[in-house]
Short mmCIF file of C-alpha atoms in Angstrom, two decimals:
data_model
loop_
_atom_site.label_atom_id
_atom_site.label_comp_id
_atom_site.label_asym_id
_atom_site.label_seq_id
_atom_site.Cartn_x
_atom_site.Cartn_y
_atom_site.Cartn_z
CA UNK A 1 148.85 71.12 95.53
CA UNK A 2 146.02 68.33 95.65
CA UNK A 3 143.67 71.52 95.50
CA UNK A 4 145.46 72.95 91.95
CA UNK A 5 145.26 69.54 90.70
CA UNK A 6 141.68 69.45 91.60
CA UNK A 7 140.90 73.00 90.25
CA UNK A 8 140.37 73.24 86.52
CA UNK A 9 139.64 77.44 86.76
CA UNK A 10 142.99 77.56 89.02
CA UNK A 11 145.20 75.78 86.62
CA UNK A 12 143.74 78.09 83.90
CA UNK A 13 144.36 81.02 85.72
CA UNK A 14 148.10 80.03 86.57
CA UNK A 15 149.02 78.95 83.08
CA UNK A 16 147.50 82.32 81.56
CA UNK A 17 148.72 84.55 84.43
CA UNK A 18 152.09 83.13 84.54
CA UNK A 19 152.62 83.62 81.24
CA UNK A 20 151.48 86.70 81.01
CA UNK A 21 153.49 88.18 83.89
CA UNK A 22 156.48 85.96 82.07
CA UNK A 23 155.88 88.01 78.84
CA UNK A 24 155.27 91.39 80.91
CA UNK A 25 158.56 90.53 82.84
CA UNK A 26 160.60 90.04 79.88
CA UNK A 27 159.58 92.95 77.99
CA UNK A 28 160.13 95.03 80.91
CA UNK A 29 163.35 93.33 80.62
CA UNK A 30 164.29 94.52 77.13
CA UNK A 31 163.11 98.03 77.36
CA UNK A 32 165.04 98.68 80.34
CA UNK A 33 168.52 96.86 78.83
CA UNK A 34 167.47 98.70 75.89
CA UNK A 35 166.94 102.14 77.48
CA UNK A 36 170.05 102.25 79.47
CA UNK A 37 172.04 101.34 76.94
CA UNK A 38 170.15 103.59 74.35
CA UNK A 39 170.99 106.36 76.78
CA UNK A 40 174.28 105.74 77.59
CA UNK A 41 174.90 106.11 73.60
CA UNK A 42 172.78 108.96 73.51
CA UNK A 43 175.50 110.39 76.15
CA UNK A 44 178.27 109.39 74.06
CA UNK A 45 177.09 111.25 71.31
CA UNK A 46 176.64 114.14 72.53
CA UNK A 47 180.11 114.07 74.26
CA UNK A 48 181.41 113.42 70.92
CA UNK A 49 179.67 116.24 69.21
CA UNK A 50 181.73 118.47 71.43
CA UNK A 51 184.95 117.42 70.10
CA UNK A 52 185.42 119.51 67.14
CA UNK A 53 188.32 121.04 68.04
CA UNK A 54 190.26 118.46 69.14
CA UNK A 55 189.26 116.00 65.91
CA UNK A 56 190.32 119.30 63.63
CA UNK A 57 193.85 119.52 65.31
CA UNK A 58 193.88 115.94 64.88
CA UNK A 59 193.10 116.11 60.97
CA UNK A 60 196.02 119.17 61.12
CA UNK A 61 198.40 117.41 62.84
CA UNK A 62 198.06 113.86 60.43
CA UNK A 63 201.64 113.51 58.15
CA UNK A 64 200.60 111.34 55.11
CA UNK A 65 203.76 110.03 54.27
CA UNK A 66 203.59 109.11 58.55
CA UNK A 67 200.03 107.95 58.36
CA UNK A 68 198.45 106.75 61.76
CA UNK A 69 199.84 109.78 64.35
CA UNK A 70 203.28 108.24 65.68
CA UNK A 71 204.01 111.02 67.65
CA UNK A 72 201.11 110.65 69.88
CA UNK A 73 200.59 107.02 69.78
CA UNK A 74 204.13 106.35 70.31
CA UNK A 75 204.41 108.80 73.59
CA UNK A 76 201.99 108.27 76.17
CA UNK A 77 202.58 112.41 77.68
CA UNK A 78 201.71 113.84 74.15
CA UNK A 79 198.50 112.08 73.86
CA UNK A 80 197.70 113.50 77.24
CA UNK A 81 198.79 116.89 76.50
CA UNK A 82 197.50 117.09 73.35
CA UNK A 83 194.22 116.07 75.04
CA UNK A 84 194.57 118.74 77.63
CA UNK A 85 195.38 121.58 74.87
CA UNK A 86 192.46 120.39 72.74
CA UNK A 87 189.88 119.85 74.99
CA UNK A 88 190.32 122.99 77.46
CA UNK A 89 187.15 125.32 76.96
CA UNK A 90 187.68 128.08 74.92
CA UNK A 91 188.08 131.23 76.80
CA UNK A 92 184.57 133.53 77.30
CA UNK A 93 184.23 137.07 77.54
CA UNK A 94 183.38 139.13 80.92
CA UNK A 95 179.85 137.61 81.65
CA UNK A 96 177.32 140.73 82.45
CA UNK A 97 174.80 138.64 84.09
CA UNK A 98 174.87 138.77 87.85
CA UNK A 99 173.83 135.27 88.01
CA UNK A 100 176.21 132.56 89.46
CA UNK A 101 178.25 130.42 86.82
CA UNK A 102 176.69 127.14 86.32
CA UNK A 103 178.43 124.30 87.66
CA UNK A 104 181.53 123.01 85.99
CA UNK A 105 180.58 120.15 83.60
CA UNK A 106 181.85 116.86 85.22
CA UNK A 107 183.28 115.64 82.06
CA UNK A 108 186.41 116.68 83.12
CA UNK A 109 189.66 116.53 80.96
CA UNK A 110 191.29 113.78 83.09
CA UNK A 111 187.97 111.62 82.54
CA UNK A 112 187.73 112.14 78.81
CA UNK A 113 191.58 110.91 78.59
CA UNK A 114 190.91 107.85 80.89
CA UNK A 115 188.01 107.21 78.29
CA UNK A 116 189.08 108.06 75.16
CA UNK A 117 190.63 106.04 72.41
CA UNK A 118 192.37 106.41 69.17
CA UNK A 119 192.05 104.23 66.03
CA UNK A 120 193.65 104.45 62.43
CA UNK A 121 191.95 104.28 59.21
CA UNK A 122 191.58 100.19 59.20
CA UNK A 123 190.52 100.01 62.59
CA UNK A 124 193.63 99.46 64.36
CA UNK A 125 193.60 100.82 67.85
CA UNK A 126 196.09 103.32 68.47
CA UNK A 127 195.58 104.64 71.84
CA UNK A 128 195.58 102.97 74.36
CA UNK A 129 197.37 99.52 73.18
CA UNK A 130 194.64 97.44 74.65
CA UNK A 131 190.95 97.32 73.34
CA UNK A 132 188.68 99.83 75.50
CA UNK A 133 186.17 97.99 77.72
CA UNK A 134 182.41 98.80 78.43
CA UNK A 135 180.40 100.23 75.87
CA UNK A 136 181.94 103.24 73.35
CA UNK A 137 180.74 104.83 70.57
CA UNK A 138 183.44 106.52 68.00
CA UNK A 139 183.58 109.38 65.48
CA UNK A 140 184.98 109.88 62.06
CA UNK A 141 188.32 112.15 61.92
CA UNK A 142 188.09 113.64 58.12
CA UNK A 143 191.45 114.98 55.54
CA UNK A 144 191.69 118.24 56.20
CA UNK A 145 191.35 118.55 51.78
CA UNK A 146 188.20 116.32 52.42
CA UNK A 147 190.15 113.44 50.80
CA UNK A 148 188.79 110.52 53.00
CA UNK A 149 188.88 109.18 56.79
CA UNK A 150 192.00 109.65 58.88
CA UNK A 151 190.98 107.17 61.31
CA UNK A 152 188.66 107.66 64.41
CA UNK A 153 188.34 108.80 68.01
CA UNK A 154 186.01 107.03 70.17
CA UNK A 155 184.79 107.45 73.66
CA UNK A 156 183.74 104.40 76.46
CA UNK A 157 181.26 104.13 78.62
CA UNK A 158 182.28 106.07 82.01
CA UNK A 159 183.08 102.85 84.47
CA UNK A 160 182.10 104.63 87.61
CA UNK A 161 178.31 105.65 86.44
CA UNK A 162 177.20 108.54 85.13
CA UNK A 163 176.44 112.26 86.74
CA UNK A 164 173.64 112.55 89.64
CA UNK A 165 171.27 114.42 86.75
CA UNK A 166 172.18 111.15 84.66
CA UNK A 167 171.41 108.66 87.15
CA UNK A 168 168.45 110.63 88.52
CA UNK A 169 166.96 110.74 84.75
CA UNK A 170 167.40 106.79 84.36
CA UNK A 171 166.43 106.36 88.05
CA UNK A 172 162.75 107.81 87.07
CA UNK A 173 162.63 105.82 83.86
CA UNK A 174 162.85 102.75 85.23
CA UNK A 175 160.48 103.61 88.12
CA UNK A 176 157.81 104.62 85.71
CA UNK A 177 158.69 101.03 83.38
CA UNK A 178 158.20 99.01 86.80
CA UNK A 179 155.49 100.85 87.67
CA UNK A 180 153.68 100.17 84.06
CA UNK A 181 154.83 97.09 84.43
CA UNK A 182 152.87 96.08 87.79
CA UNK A 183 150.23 97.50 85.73
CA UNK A 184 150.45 95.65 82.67
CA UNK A 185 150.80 92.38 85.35
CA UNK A 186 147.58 93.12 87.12
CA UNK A 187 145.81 93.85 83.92
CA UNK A 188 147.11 90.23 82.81
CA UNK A 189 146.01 88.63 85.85
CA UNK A 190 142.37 89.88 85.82
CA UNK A 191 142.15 89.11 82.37
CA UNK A 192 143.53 85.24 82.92
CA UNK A 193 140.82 85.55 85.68
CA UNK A 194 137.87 86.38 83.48
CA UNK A 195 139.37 83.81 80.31
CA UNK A 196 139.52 80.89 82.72
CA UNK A 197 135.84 81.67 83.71
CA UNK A 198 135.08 81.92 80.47
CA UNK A 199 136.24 79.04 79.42
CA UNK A 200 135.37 77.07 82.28
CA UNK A 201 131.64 77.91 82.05
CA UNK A 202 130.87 75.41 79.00
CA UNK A 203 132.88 73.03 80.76
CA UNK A 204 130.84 72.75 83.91
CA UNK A 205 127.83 72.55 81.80
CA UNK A 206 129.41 69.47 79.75
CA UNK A 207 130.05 68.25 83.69
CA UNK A 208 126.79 68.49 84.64
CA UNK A 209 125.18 67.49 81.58
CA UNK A 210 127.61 64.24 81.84
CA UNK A 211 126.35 63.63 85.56
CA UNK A 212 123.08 64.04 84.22
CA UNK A 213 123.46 61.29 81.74
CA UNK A 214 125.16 58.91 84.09
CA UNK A 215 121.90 58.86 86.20
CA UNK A 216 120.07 57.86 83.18
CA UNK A 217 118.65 61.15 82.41
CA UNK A 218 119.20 61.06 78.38
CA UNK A 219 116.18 63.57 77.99
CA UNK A 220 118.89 65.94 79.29
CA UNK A 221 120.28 68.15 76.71
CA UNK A 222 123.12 70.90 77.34
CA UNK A 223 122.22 74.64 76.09
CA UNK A 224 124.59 76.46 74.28
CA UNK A 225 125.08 78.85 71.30
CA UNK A 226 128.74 78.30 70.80
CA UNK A 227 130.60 77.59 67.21
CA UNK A 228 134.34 76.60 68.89
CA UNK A 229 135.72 73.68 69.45
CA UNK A 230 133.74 73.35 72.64
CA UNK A 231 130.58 74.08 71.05
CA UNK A 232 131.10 71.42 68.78
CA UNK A 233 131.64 69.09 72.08
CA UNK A 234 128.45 70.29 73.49
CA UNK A 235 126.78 69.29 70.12
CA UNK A 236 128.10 66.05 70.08
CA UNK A 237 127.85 65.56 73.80
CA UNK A 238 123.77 66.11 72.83
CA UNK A 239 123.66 63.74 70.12
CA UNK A 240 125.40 61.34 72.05
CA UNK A 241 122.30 61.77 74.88
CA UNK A 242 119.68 61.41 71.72
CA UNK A 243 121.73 57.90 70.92
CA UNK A 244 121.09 56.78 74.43
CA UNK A 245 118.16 57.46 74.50
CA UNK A 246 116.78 56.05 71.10
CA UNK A 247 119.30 52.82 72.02
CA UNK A 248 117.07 52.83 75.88
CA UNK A 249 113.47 53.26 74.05
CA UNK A 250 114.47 50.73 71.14
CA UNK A 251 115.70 48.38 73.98
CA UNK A 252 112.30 48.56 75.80
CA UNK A 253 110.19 48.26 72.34
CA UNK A 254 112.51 45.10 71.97
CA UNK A 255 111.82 43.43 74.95
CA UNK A 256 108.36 44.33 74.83
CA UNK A 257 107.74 43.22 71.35
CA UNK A 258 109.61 39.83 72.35
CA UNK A 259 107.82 39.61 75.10
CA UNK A 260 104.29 39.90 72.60
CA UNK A 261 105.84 37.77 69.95
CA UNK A 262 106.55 34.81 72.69
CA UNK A 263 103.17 34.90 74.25
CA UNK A 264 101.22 33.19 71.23
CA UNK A 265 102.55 30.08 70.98
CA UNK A 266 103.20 29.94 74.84
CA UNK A 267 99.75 30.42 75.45
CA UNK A 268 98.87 27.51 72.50
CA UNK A 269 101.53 25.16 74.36
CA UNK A 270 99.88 25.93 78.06
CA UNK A 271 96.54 25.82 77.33
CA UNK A 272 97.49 22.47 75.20
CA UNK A 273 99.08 20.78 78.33
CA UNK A 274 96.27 21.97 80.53
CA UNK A 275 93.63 20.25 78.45
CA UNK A 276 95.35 17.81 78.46
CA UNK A 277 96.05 17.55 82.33
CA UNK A 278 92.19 18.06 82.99
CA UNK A 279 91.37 15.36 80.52
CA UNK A 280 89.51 17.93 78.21
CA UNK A 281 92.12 16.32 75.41
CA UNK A 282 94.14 13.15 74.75
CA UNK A 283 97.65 13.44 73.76
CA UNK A 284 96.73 12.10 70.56
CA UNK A 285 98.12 12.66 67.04
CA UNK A 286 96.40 16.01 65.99
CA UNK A 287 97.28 17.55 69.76
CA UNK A 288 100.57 16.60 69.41
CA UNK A 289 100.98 17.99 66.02
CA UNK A 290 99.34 21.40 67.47
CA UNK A 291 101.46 21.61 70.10
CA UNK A 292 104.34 20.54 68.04
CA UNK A 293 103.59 23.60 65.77
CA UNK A 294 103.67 26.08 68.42
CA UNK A 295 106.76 24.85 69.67
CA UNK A 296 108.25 24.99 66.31
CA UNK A 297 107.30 28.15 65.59
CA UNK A 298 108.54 29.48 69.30
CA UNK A 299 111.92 27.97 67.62
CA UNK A 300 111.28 29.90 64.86
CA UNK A 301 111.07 32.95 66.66
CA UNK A 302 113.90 32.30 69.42
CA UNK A 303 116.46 31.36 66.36
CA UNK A 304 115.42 35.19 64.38
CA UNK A 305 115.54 36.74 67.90
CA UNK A 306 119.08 35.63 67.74
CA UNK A 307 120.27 36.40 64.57
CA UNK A 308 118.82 40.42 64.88
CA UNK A 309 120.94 40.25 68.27
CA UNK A 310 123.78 39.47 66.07
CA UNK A 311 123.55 41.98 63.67
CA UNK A 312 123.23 44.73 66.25
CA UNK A 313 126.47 43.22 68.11
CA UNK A 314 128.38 43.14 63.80
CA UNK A 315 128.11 39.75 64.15
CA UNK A 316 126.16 38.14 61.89
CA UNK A 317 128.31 35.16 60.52
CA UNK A 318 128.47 34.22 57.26
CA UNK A 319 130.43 31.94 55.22
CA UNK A 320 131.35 32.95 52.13
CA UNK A 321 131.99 31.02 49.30
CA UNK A 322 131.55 30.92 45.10
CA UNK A 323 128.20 30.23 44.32
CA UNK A 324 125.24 30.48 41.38
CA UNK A 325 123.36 32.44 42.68
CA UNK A 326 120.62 32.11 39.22
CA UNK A 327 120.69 28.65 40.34
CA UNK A 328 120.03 29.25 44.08
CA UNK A 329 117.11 31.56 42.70
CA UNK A 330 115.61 28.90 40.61
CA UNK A 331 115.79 26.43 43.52
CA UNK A 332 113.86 28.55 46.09
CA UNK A 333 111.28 29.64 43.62
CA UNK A 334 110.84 25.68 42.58
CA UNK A 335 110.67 24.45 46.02
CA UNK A 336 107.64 26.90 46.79
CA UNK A 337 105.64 26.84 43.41
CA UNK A 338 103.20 24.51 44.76
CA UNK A 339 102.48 26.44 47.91
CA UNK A 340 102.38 29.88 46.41
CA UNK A 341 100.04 28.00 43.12
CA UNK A 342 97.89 26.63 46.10
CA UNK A 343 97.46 29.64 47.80
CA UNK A 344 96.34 31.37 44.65
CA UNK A 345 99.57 33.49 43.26
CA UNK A 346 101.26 32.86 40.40
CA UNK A 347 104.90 32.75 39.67
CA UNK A 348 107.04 34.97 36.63
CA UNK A 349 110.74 34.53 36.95
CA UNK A 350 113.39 36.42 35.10
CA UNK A 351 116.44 34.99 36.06
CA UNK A 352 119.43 35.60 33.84
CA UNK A 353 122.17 32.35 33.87
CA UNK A 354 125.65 32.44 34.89
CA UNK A 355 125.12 34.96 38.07
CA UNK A 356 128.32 33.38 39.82
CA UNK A 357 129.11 35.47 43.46
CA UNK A 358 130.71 35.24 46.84
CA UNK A 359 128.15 34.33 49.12
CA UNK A 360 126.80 31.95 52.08
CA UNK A 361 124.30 30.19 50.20
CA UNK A 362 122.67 29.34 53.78
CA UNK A 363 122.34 32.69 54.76
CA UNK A 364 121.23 34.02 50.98
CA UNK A 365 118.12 30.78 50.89
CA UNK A 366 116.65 32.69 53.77
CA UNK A 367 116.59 35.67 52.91
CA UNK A 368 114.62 34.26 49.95
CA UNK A 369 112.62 32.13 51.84
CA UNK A 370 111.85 35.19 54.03
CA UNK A 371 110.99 37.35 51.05
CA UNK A 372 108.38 34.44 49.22
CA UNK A 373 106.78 33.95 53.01
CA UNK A 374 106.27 37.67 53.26
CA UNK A 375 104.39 37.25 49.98
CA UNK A 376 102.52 34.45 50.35
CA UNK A 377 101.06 36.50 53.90
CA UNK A 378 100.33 39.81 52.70
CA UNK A 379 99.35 39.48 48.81
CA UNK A 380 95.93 39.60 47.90
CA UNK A 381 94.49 36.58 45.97
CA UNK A 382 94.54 35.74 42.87
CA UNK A 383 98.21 37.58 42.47
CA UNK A 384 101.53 37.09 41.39
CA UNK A 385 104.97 37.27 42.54
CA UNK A 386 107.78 38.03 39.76
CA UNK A 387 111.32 37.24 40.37
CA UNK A 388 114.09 39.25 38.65
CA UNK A 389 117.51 38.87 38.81
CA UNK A 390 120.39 40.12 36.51
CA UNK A 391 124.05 41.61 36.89
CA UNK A 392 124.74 45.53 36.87
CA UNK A 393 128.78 45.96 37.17
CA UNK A 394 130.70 44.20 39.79
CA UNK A 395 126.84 44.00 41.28
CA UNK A 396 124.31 41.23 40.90
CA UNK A 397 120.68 42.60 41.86
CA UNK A 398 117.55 40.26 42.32
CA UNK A 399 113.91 42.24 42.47
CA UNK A 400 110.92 40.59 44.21
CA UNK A 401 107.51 42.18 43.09
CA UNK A 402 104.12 41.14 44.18
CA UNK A 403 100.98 42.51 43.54
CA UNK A 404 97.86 44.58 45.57
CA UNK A 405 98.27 45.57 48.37
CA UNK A 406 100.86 47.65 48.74
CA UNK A 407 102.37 49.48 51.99
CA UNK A 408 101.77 52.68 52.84
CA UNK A 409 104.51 54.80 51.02
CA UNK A 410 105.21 56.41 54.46
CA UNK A 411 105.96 52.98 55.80
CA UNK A 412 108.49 52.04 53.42
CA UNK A 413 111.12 53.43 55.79
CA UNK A 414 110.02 51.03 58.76
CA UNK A 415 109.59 47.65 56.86
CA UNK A 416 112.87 46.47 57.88
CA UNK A 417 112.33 46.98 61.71
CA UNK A 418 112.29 44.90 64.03
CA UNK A 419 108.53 43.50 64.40
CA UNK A 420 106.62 46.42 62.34
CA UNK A 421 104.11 45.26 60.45
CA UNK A 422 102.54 47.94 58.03
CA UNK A 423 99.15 47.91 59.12
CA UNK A 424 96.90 45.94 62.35
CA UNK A 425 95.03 43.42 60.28
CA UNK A 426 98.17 42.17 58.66
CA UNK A 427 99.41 40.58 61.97
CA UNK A 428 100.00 37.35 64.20
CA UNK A 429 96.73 35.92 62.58
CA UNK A 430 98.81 35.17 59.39
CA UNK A 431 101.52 33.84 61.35
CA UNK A 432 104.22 36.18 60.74
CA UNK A 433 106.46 37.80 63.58
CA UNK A 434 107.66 40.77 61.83
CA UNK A 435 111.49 39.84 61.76
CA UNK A 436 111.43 38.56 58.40
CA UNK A 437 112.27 41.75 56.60
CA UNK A 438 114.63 42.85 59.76
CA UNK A 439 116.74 39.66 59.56
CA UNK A 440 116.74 40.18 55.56
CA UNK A 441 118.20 43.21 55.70
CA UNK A 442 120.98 42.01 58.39
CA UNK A 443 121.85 39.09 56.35
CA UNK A 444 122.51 41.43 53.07
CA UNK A 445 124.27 44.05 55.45
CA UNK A 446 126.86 41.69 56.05
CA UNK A 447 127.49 40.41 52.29
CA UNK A 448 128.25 44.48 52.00
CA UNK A 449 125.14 44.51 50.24
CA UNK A 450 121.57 47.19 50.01
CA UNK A 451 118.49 46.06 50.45
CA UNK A 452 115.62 48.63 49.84
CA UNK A 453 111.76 48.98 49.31
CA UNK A 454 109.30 50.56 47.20
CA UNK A 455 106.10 50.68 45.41
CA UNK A 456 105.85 47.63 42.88
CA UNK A 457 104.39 48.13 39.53
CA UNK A 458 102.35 44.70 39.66
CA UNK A 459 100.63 46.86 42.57
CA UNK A 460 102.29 45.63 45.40
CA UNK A 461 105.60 45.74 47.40
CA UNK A 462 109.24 45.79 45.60
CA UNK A 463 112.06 44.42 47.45
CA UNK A 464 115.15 45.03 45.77
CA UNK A 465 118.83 43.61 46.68
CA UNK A 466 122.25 44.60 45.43
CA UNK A 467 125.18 42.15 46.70
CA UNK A 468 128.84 42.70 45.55
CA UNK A 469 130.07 39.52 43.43
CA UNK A 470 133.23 39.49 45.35
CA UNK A 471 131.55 39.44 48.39
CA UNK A 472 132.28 40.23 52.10
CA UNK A 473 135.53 37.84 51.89
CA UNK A 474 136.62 39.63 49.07
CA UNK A 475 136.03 43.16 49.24
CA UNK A 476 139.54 44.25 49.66
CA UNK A 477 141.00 42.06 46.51
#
C-alpha cells in the first residue's frame, strides 16, 4: 500500500487499467446477455415459423359470433389434442435414400404444449390461465377472409435449456467473447502501461528540475516541446527559475551597490575621527560640519534604502488626503529658485490653478524635491528647468524638462533603477546616490500613478507623471 501511495506510474497504471478491464468486463457483459438472449429469440422464431398448420386450423376453427376459441380455452384436453393433431409431421413418402433418418427433432409435441400459449385479439391470455414465464416470443393468427388479427400464439423460452447442438453453439460463442475479451484486457493493460509512462516522463523532469531549483540552481531550465497542459507547467515552471534568478542577481547588485553607496561617507566620517585622534585636526567648527555632512547624507541614504525596501515588499505608505497640488508645485519650485538661479539654471513654470487631488503631500514634495535635485546635478550650465502641470480627465499630469544633456535613449528604460546612473562621470562626485529616480517612481506607484521618461525638447531629460485625482484611497469610489 505505502508503495502505491508512493508510486505516481503505479497509480496511473491502476486507474487506467482498471478501468479499462471495468469497461472490457462490462461490454463482455452485454454482448453475452445480449447474445443469449438474441439467440434464444432467434430459436423462437424459427419454432414459430413452423407452425403454419396449426395457426391455419386455428384461423378455421375461430366462430365470430364466439370470438376468443371457448372450446379450447375452456377444456384443458382439447387444447392438448388439438395441439397433438396440428402439430404431428405431415406424413412423407417411401424415402429412396439408403441413408439413416436423421434424428427426431427434440421439439417434441409434449414440449411445444408445456410451452405454448394462447392469447385473444386484445391481449388477453387464453391458454394457460396464468402468464407464461421466461422469455417468449408470439405470432399473429390472421381471418381466414384476411379481415384482421384473431389473436396470437406464442411460444416460451424452454425452462430446462436448449438441445446439445444449441448449447454447444452458445458454449463456443461465449468461449470466443472471453477469449477476445482477455485480449481486449491485455491490450488495455499494456496500453495503461505505456500512457502512465508517458505521462509520467514530463513529470519527473518537472521533479528534477524542482530539486534542481531547491539547491539554488536557477540557471536550470527543463526541456520540453510540449503544448498540453503540462507543457504549459514546464513553461511556467522555467519562467519561474528566470524570476529566481533575476530576484538572486538583483539581490546581489543590491547589496553590492549598498555596500558602494555606504562606503563614501563612511570613509569621510573615519578618516575625520582619525585625524582627529592623531591630532592632524581639531574638532573644530568646519570638521564638525564635514563630518556632520557625511553623516547626514549616510541618513540620507539609509532613509531611501528603506523606502525602495518598501516598495519591493507593496509597502510604501502613504497618506492620502485632498490637496492642491498647483499649490504644492509652486511651493517646491519657490523654495529652490535661489539654488537652481545660483547654480546657473533658470526656472519656466506652467502651472495651471485649481489642480485639487488625493494625495500625501509628504510623499508627493519628494518626489519633487527628487526630480529638481536630479536637475540641478546633471544639467549643463547656463540651462533651464520648465515645470508643467495641467489636468487631462480624471488625471492630473506634471512634466519636468531640463535642458543638454540628455540620456542616452537606450537608457531611458534603466533611469528608474535602483542606483543606475546614465553614464560614469555623472556619479558620487555630484553627490547623488542613484535612488532618486527609483524612490520617485515607488512613491507614484503607490498613488496608482505612471511615471515615465524621455527625450526633452529643451535638450535634456523629460520626466513625466500621471496621478489619479481620486487617488489610492479612492480608487474604488
Amino acid at each position: 500500500m505505502n508503495l502505491f501511495r508512493r508510486s505516481l506510474a503505479l497509480q496511473f497504471f491502476a486507474a487506467f487499467a482498471l478501468t479499462a478491464v471495468l469497461v472490457v468486463a462490462t461490454l463482455a457483459g452485454l454482448v453475452s446477455y445480449s447474445m443469449r438472449d438474441g439467440f434464444s429469440r432467434y430459436l423462437l422464431q424459427g419454432e414459430l415459423q413452423q407452425l403454419d398448420n396449426l395457426v391455419e386450423n386455428l384461423s378455421r376453427q375461430h366462430d365470430p359470433t364466439h370470438p376468443g376459441w371457448p372450446e379450447l380455452a375452456a377444456s384443458p384436453e382439447a387444447w392438448a389434442d388439438f395441439l397433438m393433431t396440428n402439430l404431428m409431421p405431415e406424413p412423407r413418402p417411401p424415402r429412396l435414400s439408403r441413408k439413416p433418418p436423421p434424428p427426431p427433432h427434440d421439439a417434441s409435441p409434449m414440449r411445444l404444449d408445456a410451452r405454448m400459449f394462447l392469447m385473444a385479439r386484445d391481449g388477453t391470455l387464453l391458454i394457460p390461465p396464468r402468464a407464461p414465464g421466461n422469455l417468449s416470443e408470439r405470432r399473429e393468427i390472421p381471418a381466414a377472409d384476411g379481415s384482421g388479427t384473431l389473436g396470437y400464439v406464442g411460444l416460451t423460452a424452454p425452462r430446462g435449456g436448449r438441445s446439445k447442438t444449441d448449447l454447444f453453439f452458445l458454449k463456443g460463442q461465449t468461449k470466443n467473447l472471453l477469449l477476445a475479451s482477455l485480449f481486449a484486457m491485455g491490450v488495455s493493460a499494456l496500453a495503461a502501461s505505456l500512457l502512465a509512462r508517458h505521462l509520467l516522463k514530463p513529470i519527473k523532469a518537472l521533479e528534477r528540475g524542482a530539486r534542481t531549483l531547491t539547491q539554488g540552481e536557477f540557471h536550470h531550465r527543463i526541456p520540453s516541446d510540449r503544448k498540453d497542459e503540462l507543457g504549459q507547467l514546464i513553461e511556467h515552471t522555467n519562467v519561474l527559475a528566470q524570476s529566481l534568478q533575476d530576484a538572486r542577481d538583483a539581490e546581489k547588485q543590491w547589496i553590492s551597490d549598498t555596500s558602494h553607496e555606504l562606503q563614501t561617507p563612511l570613509a569621510v566620517l573615519r578618516a575625520e575621527i582619525e585625524a582627529m585622534q592623531d591630532g592632524i585636526r581639531k574638532a573644530d567648527t568646519p570638521t564638525l560640519d564635514e563630518m556632520h555632512d557625511a553623516v547626514m547624507r549616510l541618513s540620507r541614504l539609509v532613509a531611501d534604502l528603506k523606502t525602495l525596501s518598501l516598495s519591493r515588499e507593496g509597502r510604501t505608505a502613504v497618506a492620502t488626503r485632498l490637496t492642491d497640488f498647483s499649490d504644492l508645485l509652486n511651493l517646491r519650485l519657490d523654495h529652490a529658485e535661489m539654488r537652481l538661479n545660483e547654480t546657473g539654471l533658470a526656472v519656466e513654470r506652467d502651472i495651471e490653478e485649481g489642480l485639487d487631488l488625493f494625495c500625501d503631500p509628504d510623499r508627493m514634495e519628494q518626489v519633487m524635491d527628487n526630480l529638481i535635485e536630479n536637475t540641478m546635478r546633471y544639467t549643463s550650465v547656463p540651462g533651464t528647468i520648465r515645470l508643467t502641470a495641467y489636468q487631462q480627465g480624471e488625471e492630473v499630469i506634471a512634466i519636468v524638462d531640463d535642458t543638454s544633456p540628455a540620456p542616452p535613449e537606450d537608457a531611458m528604460d534603466f533611469l528608474f533603477k535602483r542606483f543606475y546612473r546614465a553614464e560614469a562621470s555623472r556619479s558620487r562626485r555630484l553627490g547623488g546616490s542613484g535612488l532618486g529616480l527609483s524612490i520617485c517612481s515607488a512613491i507614484v506607484t503607490a498613488h496608482n500613478g505612471t511615471i515615465t521618461a524621455d527625450v526633452s525638447p529643451l535638450g535634456g531629460l523629460r520626466i513625466r507623471i500621471a496621478l489619479p485625482k481620486q487617488g489610492p484611497a479612492h480608487e474604488h469610489a
